[in-house]
CSV table of C-alpha atoms in Angstrom, one decimal:
chain,number,residue,atom,x,y,z
Q,830,UNK,CA,0.3,4.9,15.1
Q,831,UNK,CA,0.6,1.3,14.3
Q,832,UNK,CA,1.8,0.1,10.9
Q,833,UNK,CA,-0.1,-2.8,9.4
Q,834,UNK,CA,2.9,-4.0,7.4
Q,835,UNK,CA,6.6,-3.8,8.2
Q,836,UNK,CA,9.3,-2.4,5.9
Q,837,UNK,CA,10.8,-5.9,5.5
Q,838,UNK,CA,7.4,-7.2,4.4
Q,839,UNK,CA,7.0,-4.4,1.9
Q,840,UNK,CA,10.3,-5.1,0.3
Q,841,UNK,CA,9.7,-8.9,0.3
Q,842,UNK,CA,6.2,-8.7,-1.1
Q,843,UNK,CA,6.9,-6.1,-3.8
Q,844,UNK,CA,10.4,-6.9,-4.8
Q,845,UNK,CA,10.6,-10.6,-3.9
Q,846,UNK,CA,13.7,-10.4,-1.7
Q,847,UNK,CA,15.5,-8.1,0.7
Q,848,UNK,CA,18.8,-8.7,-1.1
Q,849,UNK,CA,18.2,-6.0,-3.7
Q,850,UNK,CA,16.8,-3.3,-1.4
Q,851,UNK,CA,17.3,-2.7,2.3
Q,852,UNK,CA,14.1,-2.6,4.4
Q,853,UNK,CA,15.4,0.8,5.8
Q,854,UNK,CA,14.7,2.2,2.4
Q,855,UNK,CA,10.9,2.0,3.2
Q,856,UNK,CA,10.4,4.5,6.1
Q,857,UNK,CA,7.6,3.9,8.6
Q,858,UNK,CA,6.1,7.2,7.7
Q,859,UNK,CA,5.6,6.1,4.1
Q,860,UNK,CA,3.7,3.0,5.3
Q,861,UNK,CA,1.6,5.1,7.6
Q,862,UNK,CA,0.9,7.5,4.8
Q,863,UNK,CA,-0.2,4.6,2.5
Q,864,UNK,CA,-2.5,3.3,5.2
Q,865,UNK,CA,-4.1,6.7,5.9
Q,866,UNK,CA,-4.3,8.0,2.3
Q,867,UNK,CA,-5.0,4.9,0.3
Q,868,UNK,CA,-6.3,2.1,2.5
Q,869,UNK,CA,-8.5,3.9,5.0
Q,870,UNK,CA,-10.8,5.8,2.5
Q,871,UNK,CA,-11.6,2.5,0.8
Q,872,UNK,CA,-12.2,0.2,3.8
Q,873,UNK,CA,-13.8,2.9,5.9
Q,874,UNK,CA,-13.0,4.5,9.2
Q,875,UNK,CA,-14.5,1.8,11.5
Q,876,UNK,CA,-12.8,-1.2,9.8
Q,877,UNK,CA,-9.5,0.7,9.5
Q,878,UNK,CA,-9.6,1.7,13.2
Q,879,UNK,CA,-10.2,-2.0,14.1
Q,880,UNK,CA,-7.3,-3.2,12.0
Q,881,UNK,CA,-4.9,-0.8,13.6
Q,882,UNK,CA,-6.2,-1.6,17.1
Q,883,UNK,CA,-4.0,-3.7,19.4
Q,884,UNK,CA,-6.3,-6.7,19.2
Q,885,UNK,CA,-8.3,-7.0,15.9
Q,886,UNK,CA,-10.7,-9.9,15.7
Q,887,UNK,CA,-9.5,-13.1,14.0
Q,888,UNK,CA,-11.7,-12.9,10.8
Q,889,UNK,CA,-10.2,-9.4,10.2
Q,890,UNK,CA,-6.6,-10.5,10.8
Q,891,UNK,CA,-7.0,-13.4,8.3
Q,892,UNK,CA,-8.8,-11.1,5.8
Q,893,UNK,CA,-6.0,-8.5,6.1
Q,894,UNK,CA,-3.3,-11.1,5.5
Q,895,UNK,CA,-5.1,-12.6,2.5
Q,896,UNK,CA,-6.6,-9.5,0.8
Q,897,UNK,CA,-5.1,-6.2,2.1
Q,898,UNK,CA,-1.5,-6.8,2.9
Q,899,UNK,CA,-0.3,-7.0,-0.7
Q,900,UNK,CA,-2.1,-3.9,-1.9
Q,901,UNK,CA,-0.8,-1.9,1.1
Q,902,UNK,CA,2.7,-3.1,0.4
Q,903,UNK,CA,2.4,-2.1,-3.2
Q,904,UNK,CA,1.1,1.4,-2.2
Q,905,UNK,CA,3.9,1.9,0.2
Q,906,UNK,CA,6.5,0.9,-2.4
Q,907,UNK,CA,4.9,3.2,-4.9
Q,908,UNK,CA,5.0,6.1,-2.5
Q,909,UNK,CA,8.7,5.3,-1.6
Q,910,UNK,CA,10.0,4.9,-5.1
Q,911,UNK,CA,11.1,8.4,-5.7
Q,912,UNK,CA,13.0,8.4,-2.4
Q,913,UNK,CA,14.5,5.1,-3.2
Q,914,UNK,CA,15.8,6.5,-6.6
Q,915,UNK,CA,17.7,9.3,-4.8
Q,916,UNK,CA,19.8,9.4,-1.7
Q,917,UNK,CA,20.1,12.3,0.7
Q,918,UNK,CA,23.4,12.8,2.5
Q,919,UNK,CA,26.2,15.2,3.2
Q,920,UNK,CA,26.7,15.6,-0.6
Q,921,UNK,CA,23.1,16.7,-1.0
Q,922,UNK,CA,20.5,14.8,-3.0
Q,923,UNK,CA,22.3,12.3,-5.3
Q,924,UNK,CA,21.5,9.3,-7.4
Q,925,UNK,CA,23.9,6.4,-6.7
Q,926,UNK,CA,25.5,5.0,-9.8
Q,927,UNK,CA,27.9,2.1,-9.9
Q,928,UNK,CA,29.7,0.1,-12.5
Q,929,UNK,CA,27.2,-2.0,-14.5
Q,930,UNK,CA,24.3,0.1,-13.3
Q,931,UNK,CA,22.4,2.7,-15.2
Q,932,UNK,CA,19.8,4.8,-13.4
Q,933,UNK,CA,16.3,5.0,-14.7
Q,934,UNK,CA,15.2,8.2,-16.2
Q,935,UNK,CA,12.2,10.1,-14.7
Q,936,UNK,CA,9.6,8.8,-17.1
Q,937,UNK,CA,10.6,5.2,-16.5
Q,938,UNK,CA,10.4,5.7,-12.7
Q,939,UNK,CA,7.0,7.2,-13.1
Q,940,UNK,CA,5.9,4.3,-15.3
Q,941,UNK,CA,7.0,1.9,-12.6
Q,942,UNK,CA,5.0,3.9,-10.0
Q,943,UNK,CA,1.9,3.8,-12.2
Q,944,UNK,CA,2.3,0.1,-12.6
Q,945,UNK,CA,2.6,-0.5,-8.8
Q,946,UNK,CA,-0.4,1.7,-8.2
Q,947,UNK,CA,-2.5,-0.1,-10.8
Q,948,UNK,CA,-1.7,-3.5,-9.4
Q,949,UNK,CA,-2.5,-2.3,-5.8
Q,950,UNK,CA,-5.8,-0.8,-7.0
Q,951,UNK,CA,-6.8,-4.0,-8.7
Q,952,UNK,CA,-6.0,-6.1,-5.6
Q,953,UNK,CA,-7.8,-3.6,-3.3
Q,954,UNK,CA,-10.9,-3.8,-5.5
Q,955,UNK,CA,-10.8,-7.6,-5.1
Q,956,UNK,CA,-10.5,-7.2,-1.4
Q,957,UNK,CA,-13.5,-4.8,-1.2
Q,958,UNK,CA,-15.5,-7.2,-3.4
Q,959,UNK,CA,-14.8,-10.0,-0.9
Q,960,UNK,CA,-15.7,-7.7,2.1
Q,961,UNK,CA,-19.0,-6.7,0.4
Q,962,UNK,CA,-19.8,-10.3,-0.5
Q,963,UNK,CA,-19.5,-11.4,3.1
Q,964,UNK,CA,-21.2,-8.9,5.3
Q,965,UNK,CA,-21.9,-11.5,8.0
Q,966,UNK,CA,-18.2,-12.1,8.5
Q,967,UNK,CA,-17.2,-8.4,8.3
Q,968,UNK,CA,-19.9,-6.2,9.9
Q,969,UNK,CA,-17.4,-3.4,10.4
Q,970,UNK,CA,-17.1,-2.9,6.6
Q,971,UNK,CA,-19.6,-0.4,5.2
Q,972,UNK,CA,-19.5,-0.4,1.3
Q,973,UNK,CA,-21.0,3.1,1.3
Q,974,UNK,CA,-17.8,4.4,2.9
Q,975,UNK,CA,-15.6,3.1,0.1
Q,976,UNK,CA,-14.5,6.2,-1.8
Q,977,UNK,CA,-13.7,4.1,-4.9
Q,978,UNK,CA,-17.4,3.3,-5.3
Q,979,UNK,CA,-18.3,7.0,-5.2
Q,980,UNK,CA,-15.7,8.3,-7.7
Q,981,UNK,CA,-13.8,6.9,-10.7
Q,982,UNK,CA,-10.6,7.8,-12.3
Q,983,UNK,CA,-10.3,7.8,-16.1
Q,984,UNK,CA,-7.0,8.9,-17.6
Q,985,UNK,CA,-6.0,10.6,-14.4
Q,986,UNK,CA,-9.2,12.7,-14.3
Q,987,UNK,CA,-11.5,12.4,-11.3
Q,988,UNK,CA,-15.1,11.8,-12.3
């Protein structure tokens, strides 16, 4: 499967630089998971398949770059955050701790994950608003397939 954003782009978009976090910290499978679990149900099967095709049409490429790349990067980072907080190696699962560093506790990591998800959700909603407002430019987008228009989440409860 084709990833729509690279690990380097995820790190740069979300954290601003690749100096604080290596791109290898964002596995390809995490990006693919974010695409399939969080982007595809919102943009719909037809538009998603077109985006991951080898030759998407220009209006869709530009729309992805402007509206969908940032929320996808935020989703991928949100999914990868627990793995980033811990390292797996010959010593087992460990948390790296150096001089001058203090690891975040579980609730703080979870708060950061919620914040990344909320930002991604807001930007994805803006993207779908743009897609729905311009059906002549994006005929592959079907607003009826957007799962976010069929359900809502309030306080973590699916309504």
